[in-house]
Amino acid sequence: MLSRWHCVLIASASLAVLAFGQRRELFGTRKWAMYEHEMQDPVEDPPDAHVAGEFVFGRLRYRSNREGRAYARWGIDCNKSDRIFLDTLRRLTRVHTQSIENIIDIESDGVFDSPFLFAVSPNDWRLSPSHAERLRKFFDRGGFLMVDDFHGDRDWNGFMAGMRQIDPDVRVIELGDNEPIFHIAYDLTDRVQVPGQNVVHGPGYEKDGVIPHWRGIIDSEGRIIVAICFNMDIGDGWEFADDPDYPEKFSAHALRLGVNYALYALTH
């Protein structure tokens, strides 16, 4: 006869199996399925989704005041755009690249596992003191952040408010044509404003972000630690690279810029 303790163990195990089955049914087998309700454009995993690579694209999952909508701010263009970019990086370079993104929660020390982070619409990020401290350590340890898809003065001020939490003495520069980051793989002296898909057949810019800026935040040794794509939407250039309605010249430039930024992060 089973003891009362054994009955409890069997019942607990049965509940665990049931919970796993329900979770599998809810989320499927895709690696980041639990976050898909926060993503704008989730896609199926490639066959090698669970194979590690030397280059890992870290998609920063931050908090914002605009959560609870159809998708979260951090999840704009995710994860289709990330994967088209990573596939391009694999094809155009010899970098051993992981085929899918790593979603890195700002609450987690997993931040330190991906030296390359990508954040969309950082004007809306809401950083706690612990978030700012974690990102400060990330930069101190050699991390690189690429930010994209924010437009106009108000968005810029929101982004910089967060950066000043990370470093009150943060220094922003306009990146000139001779910067190595524009020549490490492709010569990008002639750069173009990459528009969002929503304005590509209209004005080509959003809000009051008429003039595109390629900016950078540098450390004490002059290394770019934050590459800032301001008044542009590089992520849409990636996401819609397979869309005949989105002009190829913008996608081509967005992908080349991403390749340069990734290689810079790996070599500087």
PDB file of C-alpha atoms in Angstrom:
ATOM      1  CA  MET A   1       0.000   0.000   0.000  1.00  0.00           C
ATOM      2  CA  LEU A   2       1.310   3.433  -0.870  1.00  0.00           C
ATOM      3  CA  SER A   3       2.050   5.757   1.966  1.00  0.00           C
ATOM      4  CA  ARG A   4       0.456   9.162   2.201  1.00  0.00           C
ATOM      5  CA  TRP A   5       3.824  10.705   1.289  1.00  0.00           C
ATOM      6  CA  HIS A   6       4.093   8.623  -1.891  1.00  0.00           C
ATOM      7  CA  CYS A   7       0.575   9.656  -2.890  1.00  0.00           C
ATOM      8  CA  VAL A   8       1.569  13.301  -2.477  1.00  0.00           C
ATOM      9  CA  LEU A   9       4.667  12.769  -4.639  1.00  0.00           C
ATOM     10  CA  ILE A  10       2.666  11.039  -7.369  1.00  0.00           C
ATOM     11  CA  ALA A  11       0.046  13.786  -7.335  1.00  0.00           C
ATOM     12  CA  SER A  12       2.730  16.480  -7.511  1.00  0.00           C
ATOM     13  CA  ALA A  13       4.444  14.726 -10.411  1.00  0.00           C
ATOM     14  CA  SER A  14       1.149  14.389 -12.255  1.00  0.00           C
ATOM     15  CA  LEU A  15       0.457  18.094 -11.829  1.00  0.00           C
ATOM     16  CA  ALA A  16       3.950  18.936 -13.084  1.00  0.00           C
ATOM     17  CA  VAL A  17       3.461  16.814 -16.210  1.00  0.00           C
ATOM     18  CA  LEU A  18       0.071  18.407 -16.800  1.00  0.00           C
ATOM     19  CA  ALA A  19       1.535  21.897 -16.357  1.00  0.00           C
ATOM     20  CA  PHE A  20       4.359  21.104 -18.785  1.00  0.00           C
ATOM     21  CA  GLY A  21       1.850  19.821 -21.333  1.00  0.00           C
ATOM     22  CA  GLN A  22      -0.257  22.943 -20.966  1.00  0.00           C
ATOM     23  CA  ARG A  23       2.826  25.165 -21.289  1.00  0.00           C
ATOM     24  CA  ARG A  24       3.948  23.277 -24.395  1.00  0.00           C
ATOM     25  CA  GLU A  25       0.470  23.620 -25.902  1.00  0.00           C
ATOM     26  CA  LEU A  26       0.395  27.323 -25.055  1.00  0.00           C
ATOM     27  CA  PHE A  27       3.905  28.247 -26.142  1.00  0.00           C
ATOM     28  CA  GLY A  28       4.769  25.517 -28.657  1.00  0.00           C
ATOM     29  CA  THR A  29       8.404  24.565 -29.193  1.00  0.00           C
ATOM     30  CA  ARG A  30       9.777  27.935 -30.313  1.00  0.00           C
ATOM     31  CA  LYS A  31      12.560  29.174 -28.088  1.00  0.00           C
ATOM     32  CA  TRP A  32      11.046  32.567 -27.263  1.00  0.00           C
ATOM     33  CA  ALA A  33       7.385  31.658 -27.578  1.00  0.00           C
ATOM     34  CA  MET A  34       6.691  32.905 -24.046  1.00  0.00           C
ATOM     35  CA  TYR A  35       7.464  36.448 -25.235  1.00  0.00           C
ATOM     36  CA  GLU A  36       5.632  36.347 -28.549  1.00  0.00           C
ATOM     37  CA  HIS A  37       2.641  38.240 -27.178  1.00  0.00           C
ATOM     38  CA  GLU A  38       5.062  41.158 -26.665  1.00  0.00           C
ATOM     39  CA  MET A  39       6.564  40.939 -30.167  1.00  0.00           C
ATOM     40  CA  GLN A  40       5.374  42.812 -33.215  1.00  0.00           C
ATOM     41  CA  ASP A  41       6.360  40.237 -35.832  1.00  0.00           C
ATOM     42  CA  PRO A  42       7.205  36.781 -34.400  1.00  0.00           C
ATOM     43  CA  VAL A  43       8.281  34.069 -36.843  1.00  0.00           C
ATOM     44  CA  GLU A  44       9.051  30.365 -36.735  1.00  0.00           C
ATOM     45  CA  ASP A  45      12.435  29.180 -35.461  1.00  0.00           C
ATOM     46  CA  PRO A  46      15.010  27.890 -37.962  1.00  0.00           C
ATOM     47  CA  PRO A  47      16.195  24.264 -37.510  1.00  0.00           C
ATOM     48  CA  ASP A  48      19.382  25.352 -35.718  1.00  0.00           C
ATOM     49  CA  ALA A  49      17.688  27.750 -33.292  1.00  0.00           C
ATOM     50  CA  HIS A  50      19.185  26.007 -30.262  1.00  0.00           C
ATOM     51  CA  VAL A  51      22.741  25.876 -31.627  1.00  0.00           C
ATOM     52  CA  ALA A  52      25.052  28.369 -29.943  1.00  0.00           C
ATOM     53  CA  GLY A  53      27.186  30.782 -31.928  1.00  0.00           C
ATOM     54  CA  GLU A  54      30.192  32.965 -31.174  1.00  0.00           C
ATOM     55  CA  PHE A  55      28.255  36.111 -32.067  1.00  0.00           C
ATOM     56  CA  VAL A  56      25.011  36.508 -30.157  1.00  0.00           C
ATOM     57  CA  PHE A  57      22.513  39.245 -30.954  1.00  0.00           C
ATOM     58  CA  GLY A  58      20.997  40.345 -27.646  1.00  0.00           C
ATOM     59  CA  ARG A  59      17.536  41.913 -27.947  1.00  0.00           C
ATOM     60  CA  LEU A  60      17.093  44.027 -24.799  1.00  0.00           C
ATOM     61  CA  ARG A  61      13.750  43.479 -23.070  1.00  0.00           C
ATOM     62  CA  TYR A  62      13.279  46.692 -21.121  1.00  0.00           C
ATOM     63  CA  ARG A  63      10.350  48.198 -19.216  1.00  0.00           C
ATOM     64  CA  SER A  64       8.321  51.131 -20.498  1.00  0.00           C
ATOM     65  CA  ASN A  65       5.277  53.193 -19.636  1.00  0.00           C
ATOM     66  CA  ARG A  66       3.558  51.947 -22.795  1.00  0.00           C
ATOM     67  CA  GLU A  67       3.296  48.243 -22.041  1.00  0.00           C
ATOM     68  CA  GLY A  68       0.066  46.327 -22.291  1.00  0.00           C
ATOM     69  CA  ARG A  69      -0.641  47.272 -25.906  1.00  0.00           C
ATOM     70  CA  ALA A  70      -0.695  44.944 -28.911  1.00  0.00           C
ATOM     71  CA  TYR A  71       3.036  44.464 -28.403  1.00  0.00           C
ATOM     72  CA  ALA A  72       5.638  45.865 -26.029  1.00  0.00           C
ATOM     73  CA  ARG A  73       7.933  48.701 -27.018  1.00  0.00           C
ATOM     74  CA  TRP A  74      11.029  46.523 -26.694  1.00  0.00           C
ATOM     75  CA  GLY A  75       9.429  44.008 -29.096  1.00  0.00           C
ATOM     76  CA  ILE A  76       8.976  46.340 -32.079  1.00  0.00           C
ATOM     77  CA  ASP A  77      10.039  44.534 -35.310  1.00  0.00           C
ATOM     78  CA  CYS A  78      10.850  41.462 -33.206  1.00  0.00           C
ATOM     79  CA  ASN A  79      11.770  38.866 -34.054  1.00  0.00           C
ATOM     80  CA  LYS A  80      11.590  38.780 -37.834  1.00  0.00           C
ATOM     81  CA  SER A  81      13.933  41.754 -38.236  1.00  0.00           C
ATOM     82  CA  ASP A  82      16.559  40.252 -35.925  1.00  0.00           C
ATOM     83  CA  ARG A  83      16.611  36.986 -37.830  1.00  0.00           C
ATOM     84  CA  ILE A  84      16.845  38.512 -41.288  1.00  0.00           C
ATOM     85  CA  PHE A  85      19.805  40.540 -40.045  1.00  0.00           C
ATOM     86  CA  LEU A  86      21.470  37.495 -38.472  1.00  0.00           C
ATOM     87  CA  ASP A  87      20.991  35.466 -41.637  1.00  0.00           C
ATOM     88  CA  THR A  88      22.597  38.316 -43.580  1.00  0.00           C
ATOM     89  CA  LEU A  89      25.525  38.493 -41.166  1.00  0.00           C
ATOM     90  CA  ARG A  90      26.071  34.771 -41.663  1.00  0.00           C
ATOM     91  CA  ARG A  91      26.024  35.049 -45.446  1.00  0.00           C
ATOM     92  CA  LEU A  92      28.165  38.157 -45.795  1.00  0.00           C
ATOM     93  CA  THR A  93      30.841  37.473 -43.160  1.00  0.00           C
ATOM     94  CA  ARG A  94      32.711  34.545 -41.677  1.00  0.00           C
ATOM     95  CA  VAL A  95      31.495  35.326 -38.171  1.00  0.00           C
ATOM     96  CA  HIS A  96      30.141  32.227 -36.439  1.00  0.00           C
ATOM     97  CA  THR A  97      26.698  33.670 -35.812  1.00  0.00           C
ATOM     98  CA  GLN A  98      23.856  32.262 -33.740  1.00  0.00           C
ATOM     99  CA  SER A  99      20.821  32.013 -36.015  1.00  0.00           C
ATOM    100  CA  ILE A 100      18.333  33.612 -33.618  1.00  0.00           C
ATOM    101  CA  GLU A 101      18.383  36.429 -31.115  1.00  0.00           C
ATOM    102  CA  ASN A 102      18.809  36.092 -27.375  1.00  0.00           C
ATOM    103  CA  ILE A 103      16.116  37.999 -25.538  1.00  0.00           C
ATOM    104  CA  ILE A 104      17.881  39.591 -22.597  1.00  0.00           C
ATOM    105  CA  ASP A 105      15.701  40.849 -19.776  1.00  0.00           C
ATOM    106  CA  ILE A 106      17.041  44.017 -18.229  1.00  0.00           C
ATOM    107  CA  GLU A 107      16.241  42.532 -14.820  1.00  0.00           C
ATOM    108  CA  SER A 108      18.720  39.712 -15.451  1.00  0.00           C
ATOM    109  CA  ASP A 109      22.487  39.382 -15.300  1.00  0.00           C
ATOM    110  CA  GLY A 110      22.078  37.655 -18.652  1.00  0.00           C
ATOM    111  CA  VAL A 111      22.911  41.149 -19.921  1.00  0.00           C
ATOM    112  CA  PHE A 112      26.550  40.205 -19.440  1.00  0.00           C
ATOM    113  CA  ASP A 113      26.235  37.114 -21.654  1.00  0.00           C
ATOM    114  CA  SER A 114      25.654  39.091 -24.868  1.00  0.00           C
ATOM    115  CA  PRO A 115      28.342  41.711 -25.578  1.00  0.00           C
ATOM    116  CA  PHE A 116      26.142  43.090 -28.398  1.00  0.00           C
ATOM    117  CA  LEU A 117      22.742  44.452 -27.335  1.00  0.00           C
ATOM    118  CA  PHE A 118      20.054  45.984 -29.532  1.00  0.00           C
ATOM    119  CA  ALA A 119      17.290  48.230 -28.177  1.00  0.00           C
ATOM    120  CA  VAL A 120      14.368  49.645 -30.163  1.00  0.00           C
ATOM    121  CA  SER A 121      12.540  52.865 -29.240  1.00  0.00           C
ATOM    122  CA  PRO A 122      14.762  53.553 -26.219  1.00  0.00           C
ATOM    123  CA  ASN A 123      13.019  56.874 -25.727  1.00  0.00           C
ATOM    124  CA  ASP A 124      10.361  54.856 -23.923  1.00  0.00           C
ATOM    125  CA  TRP A 125      12.620  52.862 -21.635  1.00  0.00           C
ATOM    126  CA  ARG A 126      11.982  53.152 -17.919  1.00  0.00           C
ATOM    127  CA  LEU A 127      15.162  52.394 -16.017  1.00  0.00           C
ATOM    128  CA  SER A 128      15.234  51.657 -12.313  1.00  0.00           C
ATOM    129  CA  PRO A 129      18.453  52.299 -10.370  1.00  0.00           C
ATOM    130  CA  SER A 130      19.286  48.586 -10.617  1.00  0.00           C
ATOM    131  CA  HIS A 131      18.722  48.604 -14.392  1.00  0.00           C
ATOM    132  CA  ALA A 132      21.010  51.610 -14.810  1.00  0.00           C
ATOM    133  CA  GLU A 133      23.682  50.024 -12.618  1.00  0.00           C
ATOM    134  CA  ARG A 134      23.538  46.785 -14.603  1.00  0.00           C
ATOM    135  CA  LEU A 135      23.918  48.606 -17.918  1.00  0.00           C
ATOM    136  CA  ARG A 136      26.751  50.710 -16.509  1.00  0.00           C
ATOM    137  CA  LYS A 137      28.589  47.494 -15.608  1.00  0.00           C
ATOM    138  CA  PHE A 138      27.787  46.113 -19.066  1.00  0.00           C
ATOM    139  CA  PHE A 139      29.605  49.038 -20.683  1.00  0.00           C
ATOM    140  CA  ASP A 140      32.460  48.884 -18.177  1.00  0.00           C
ATOM    141  CA  ARG A 141      32.994  45.259 -19.159  1.00  0.00           C
ATOM    142  CA  GLY A 142      33.244  46.117 -22.865  1.00  0.00           C
ATOM    143  CA  GLY A 143      29.639  45.818 -23.964  1.00  0.00           C
ATOM    144  CA  PHE A 144      28.194  47.500 -27.058  1.00  0.00           C
ATOM    145  CA  LEU A 145      24.622  48.763 -27.499  1.00  0.00           C
ATOM    146  CA  MET A 146      22.898  49.674 -30.761  1.00  0.00           C
ATOM    147  CA  VAL A 147      19.734  51.776 -30.442  1.00  0.00           C
ATOM    148  CA  ASP A 148      17.224  52.448 -33.197  1.00  0.00           C
ATOM    149  CA  ASP A 149      13.808  53.779 -34.179  1.00  0.00           C
ATOM    150  CA  PHE A 150      13.196  56.936 -32.204  1.00  0.00           C
ATOM    151  CA  HIS A 151      12.450  60.290 -33.735  1.00  0.00           C
ATOM    152  CA  GLY A 152      12.416  63.981 -32.899  1.00  0.00           C
ATOM    153  CA  ASP A 153      13.364  66.106 -29.921  1.00  0.00           C
ATOM    154  CA  ARG A 154      10.977  64.589 -27.413  1.00  0.00           C
ATOM    155  CA  ASP A 155      12.158  61.053 -28.155  1.00  0.00           C
ATOM    156  CA  TRP A 156      15.780  62.171 -27.925  1.00  0.00           C
ATOM    157  CA  ASN A 157      15.215  63.687 -24.497  1.00  0.00           C
ATOM    158  CA  GLY A 158      13.592  60.474 -23.268  1.00  0.00           C
ATOM    159  CA  PHE A 159      16.532  58.409 -24.476  1.00  0.00           C
ATOM    160  CA  MET A 160      19.096  60.736 -22.932  1.00  0.00           C
ATOM    161  CA  ALA A 161      17.272  60.770 -19.596  1.00  0.00           C
ATOM    162  CA  GLY A 162      17.911  57.045 -19.397  1.00  0.00           C
ATOM    163  CA  MET A 163      21.520  57.361 -20.533  1.00  0.00           C
ATOM    164  CA  ARG A 164      22.187  59.953 -17.831  1.00  0.00           C
ATOM    165  CA  GLN A 165      20.887  57.485 -15.267  1.00  0.00           C
ATOM    166  CA  ILE A 166      23.518  55.071 -16.537  1.00  0.00           C
ATOM    167  CA  ASP A 167      26.255  57.704 -16.667  1.00  0.00           C
ATOM    168  CA  PRO A 168      25.652  61.318 -15.583  1.00  0.00           C
ATOM    169  CA  ASP A 169      28.720  62.388 -17.603  1.00  0.00           C
ATOM    170  CA  VAL A 170      27.668  60.625 -20.808  1.00  0.00           C
ATOM    171  CA  ARG A 171      29.185  62.156 -23.934  1.00  0.00           C
ATOM    172  CA  VAL A 172      27.462  62.019 -27.337  1.00  0.00           C
ATOM    173  CA  ILE A 173      29.215  62.772 -30.623  1.00  0.00           C
ATOM    174  CA  GLU A 174      28.155  62.945 -34.252  1.00  0.00           C
ATOM    175  CA  LEU A 175      29.958  60.139 -36.072  1.00  0.00           C
ATOM    176  CA  GLY A 176      31.931  61.565 -38.985  1.00  0.00           C
ATOM    177  CA  ASP A 177      32.539  59.930 -42.338  1.00  0.00           C
ATOM    178  CA  ASN A 178      36.049  58.821 -41.337  1.00  0.00           C
ATOM    179  CA  GLU A 179      34.949  56.823 -38.302  1.00  0.00           C
ATOM    180  CA  PRO A 180      36.197  53.206 -38.543  1.00  0.00           C
ATOM    181  CA  ILE A 181      32.680  51.945 -37.771  1.00  0.00           C
ATOM    182  CA  PHE A 182      31.615  53.095 -41.253  1.00  0.00           C
ATOM    183  CA  HIS A 183      34.443  51.304 -43.063  1.00  0.00           C
ATOM    184  CA  ILE A 184      35.096  48.062 -41.218  1.00  0.00           C
ATOM    185  CA  ALA A 185      33.315  45.924 -43.835  1.00  0.00           C
ATOM    186  CA  TYR A 186      31.466  48.333 -46.108  1.00  0.00           C
ATOM    187  CA  ASP A 187      32.420  51.893 -46.961  1.00  0.00           C
ATOM    188  CA  LEU A 188      29.357  53.836 -45.853  1.00  0.00           C
ATOM    189  CA  THR A 189      30.458  57.385 -46.493  1.00  0.00           C
ATOM    190  CA  ASP A 190      27.284  57.939 -48.509  1.00  0.00           C
ATOM    191  CA  ARG A 191      24.606  57.071 -45.974  1.00  0.00           C
ATOM    192  CA  VAL A 192      20.863  57.378 -46.393  1.00  0.00           C
ATOM    193  CA  GLN A 193      18.009  57.906 -43.972  1.00  0.00           C
ATOM    194  CA  VAL A 194      16.343  54.521 -43.568  1.00  0.00           C
ATOM    195  CA  PRO A 195      12.604  55.141 -43.105  1.00  0.00           C
ATOM    196  CA  GLY A 196      10.001  53.076 -41.344  1.00  0.00           C
ATOM    197  CA  GLN A 197       7.669  51.037 -43.505  1.00  0.00           C
ATOM    198  CA  ASN A 198       4.812  53.289 -42.400  1.00  0.00           C
ATOM    199  CA  VAL A 199       6.396  56.398 -43.968  1.00  0.00           C
ATOM    200  CA  VAL A 200       8.528  54.933 -46.745  1.00  0.00           C
ATOM    201  CA  HIS A 201       6.020  56.073 -49.409  1.00  0.00           C
ATOM    202  CA  GLY A 202       5.287  59.305 -47.584  1.00  0.00           C
ATOM    203  CA  PRO A 203       7.564  61.915 -46.032  1.00  0.00           C
ATOM    204  CA  GLY A 204      10.302  59.397 -45.164  1.00  0.00           C
ATOM    205  CA  TYR A 205      10.555  60.591 -41.574  1.00  0.00           C
ATOM    206  CA  GLU A 206       8.480  60.482 -38.387  1.00  0.00           C
ATOM    207  CA  LYS A 207       7.424  63.218 -35.963  1.00  0.00           C
ATOM    208  CA  ASP A 208       9.881  66.102 -36.222  1.00  0.00           C
ATOM    209  CA  GLY A 209      12.786  63.808 -37.051  1.00  0.00           C
ATOM    210  CA  VAL A 210      13.497  65.286 -40.465  1.00  0.00           C
ATOM    211  CA  ILE A 211      17.292  65.019 -40.389  1.00  0.00           C
ATOM    212  CA  PRO A 212      18.923  61.617 -39.784  1.00  0.00           C
ATOM    213  CA  HIS A 213      21.782  61.355 -37.319  1.00  0.00           C
ATOM    214  CA  TRP A 214      24.441  58.698 -36.855  1.00  0.00           C
ATOM    215  CA  ARG A 215      25.604  59.383 -33.333  1.00  0.00           C
ATOM    216  CA  GLY A 216      27.715  57.590 -30.786  1.00  0.00           C
ATOM    217  CA  ILE A 217      28.458  57.532 -27.091  1.00  0.00           C
ATOM    218  CA  ILE A 218      32.127  56.958 -26.434  1.00  0.00           C
ATOM    219  CA  ASP A 219      34.051  55.765 -23.432  1.00  0.00           C
ATOM    220  CA  SER A 220      37.184  57.322 -21.922  1.00  0.00           C
ATOM    221  CA  GLU A 221      39.354  55.620 -24.549  1.00  0.00           C
ATOM    222  CA  GLY A 222      37.319  56.863 -27.488  1.00  0.00           C
ATOM    223  CA  ARG A 223      35.595  53.546 -28.196  1.00  0.00           C
ATOM    224  CA  ILE A 224      31.976  53.723 -29.331  1.00  0.00           C
ATOM    225  CA  ILE A 225      29.890  51.930 -26.742  1.00  0.00           C
ATOM    226  CA  VAL A 226      26.453  53.059 -27.956  1.00  0.00           C
ATOM    227  CA  ALA A 227      25.730  53.378 -31.688  1.00  0.00           C
ATOM    228  CA  ILE A 228      22.699  55.626 -32.093  1.00  0.00           C
ATOM    229  CA  CYS A 229      20.471  55.447 -35.170  1.00  0.00           C
ATOM    230  CA  PHE A 230      18.371  58.557 -34.615  1.00  0.00           C
ATOM    231  CA  ASN A 231      15.511  59.684 -36.863  1.00  0.00           C
ATOM    232  CA  MET A 232      15.809  56.359 -38.682  1.00  0.00           C
ATOM    233  CA  ASP A 233      14.278  52.895 -38.569  1.00  0.00           C
ATOM    234  CA  ILE A 234      17.039  50.398 -39.290  1.00  0.00           C
ATOM    235  CA  GLY A 235      14.901  47.598 -37.876  1.00  0.00           C
ATOM    236  CA  ASP A 236      12.263  48.133 -40.563  1.00  0.00           C
ATOM    237  CA  GLY A 237      15.007  48.017 -43.168  1.00  0.00           C
ATOM    238  CA  TRP A 238      15.816  44.536 -41.886  1.00  0.00           C
ATOM    239  CA  GLU A 239      12.253  43.395 -41.269  1.00  0.00           C
ATOM    240  CA  PHE A 240      10.958  44.330 -44.718  1.00  0.00           C
ATOM    241  CA  ALA A 241      13.993  43.241 -46.722  1.00  0.00           C
ATOM    242  CA  ASP A 242      11.822  40.515 -48.262  1.00  0.00           C
ATOM    243  CA  ASP A 243       8.878  42.830 -48.965  1.00  0.00           C
ATOM    244  CA  PRO A 244       8.680  44.019 -52.609  1.00  0.00           C
ATOM    245  CA  ASP A 245       6.812  47.120 -51.449  1.00  0.00           C
ATOM    246  CA  TYR A 246       9.773  48.281 -49.349  1.00  0.00           C
ATOM    247  CA  PRO A 247      12.561  49.810 -51.493  1.00  0.00           C
ATOM    248  CA  GLU A 248      15.657  47.633 -51.722  1.00  0.00           C
ATOM    249  CA  LYS A 249      18.070  50.558 -51.374  1.00  0.00           C
ATOM    250  CA  PHE A 250      16.921  51.167 -47.801  1.00  0.00           C
ATOM    251  CA  SER A 251      17.104  47.512 -46.766  1.00  0.00           C
ATOM    252  CA  ALA A 252      20.532  47.122 -48.356  1.00  0.00           C
ATOM    253  CA  HIS A 253      21.868  50.104 -46.458  1.00  0.00           C
ATOM    254  CA  ALA A 254      20.292  49.005 -43.178  1.00  0.00           C
ATOM    255  CA  LEU A 255      21.809  45.538 -43.455  1.00  0.00           C
ATOM    256  CA  ARG A 256      25.269  46.870 -44.340  1.00  0.00           C
ATOM    257  CA  LEU A 257      25.128  49.303 -41.435  1.00  0.00           C
ATOM    258  CA  GLY A 258      24.199  46.465 -39.078  1.00  0.00           C
ATOM    259  CA  VAL A 259      27.069  44.324 -40.367  1.00  0.00           C
ATOM    260  CA  ASN A 260      29.531  47.167 -39.778  1.00  0.00           C
ATOM    261  CA  TYR A 261      28.222  47.788 -36.269  1.00  0.00           C
ATOM    262  CA  ALA A 262      28.409  44.100 -35.361  1.00  0.00           C
ATOM    263  CA  LEU A 263      31.971  43.761 -36.638  1.00  0.00           C
ATOM    264  CA  TYR A 264      32.996  46.939 -34.846  1.00  0.00           C
ATOM    265  CA  ALA A 265      31.585  45.568 -31.589  1.00  0.00           C
ATOM    266  CA  LEU A 266      33.581  42.352 -32.071  1.00  0.00           C
ATOM    267  CA  THR A 267      36.875  44.056 -32.884  1.00  0.00           C
ATOM    268  CA  HIS A 268      36.988  47.223 -30.775  1.00  0.00           C
TER     269      HIS A 268
END
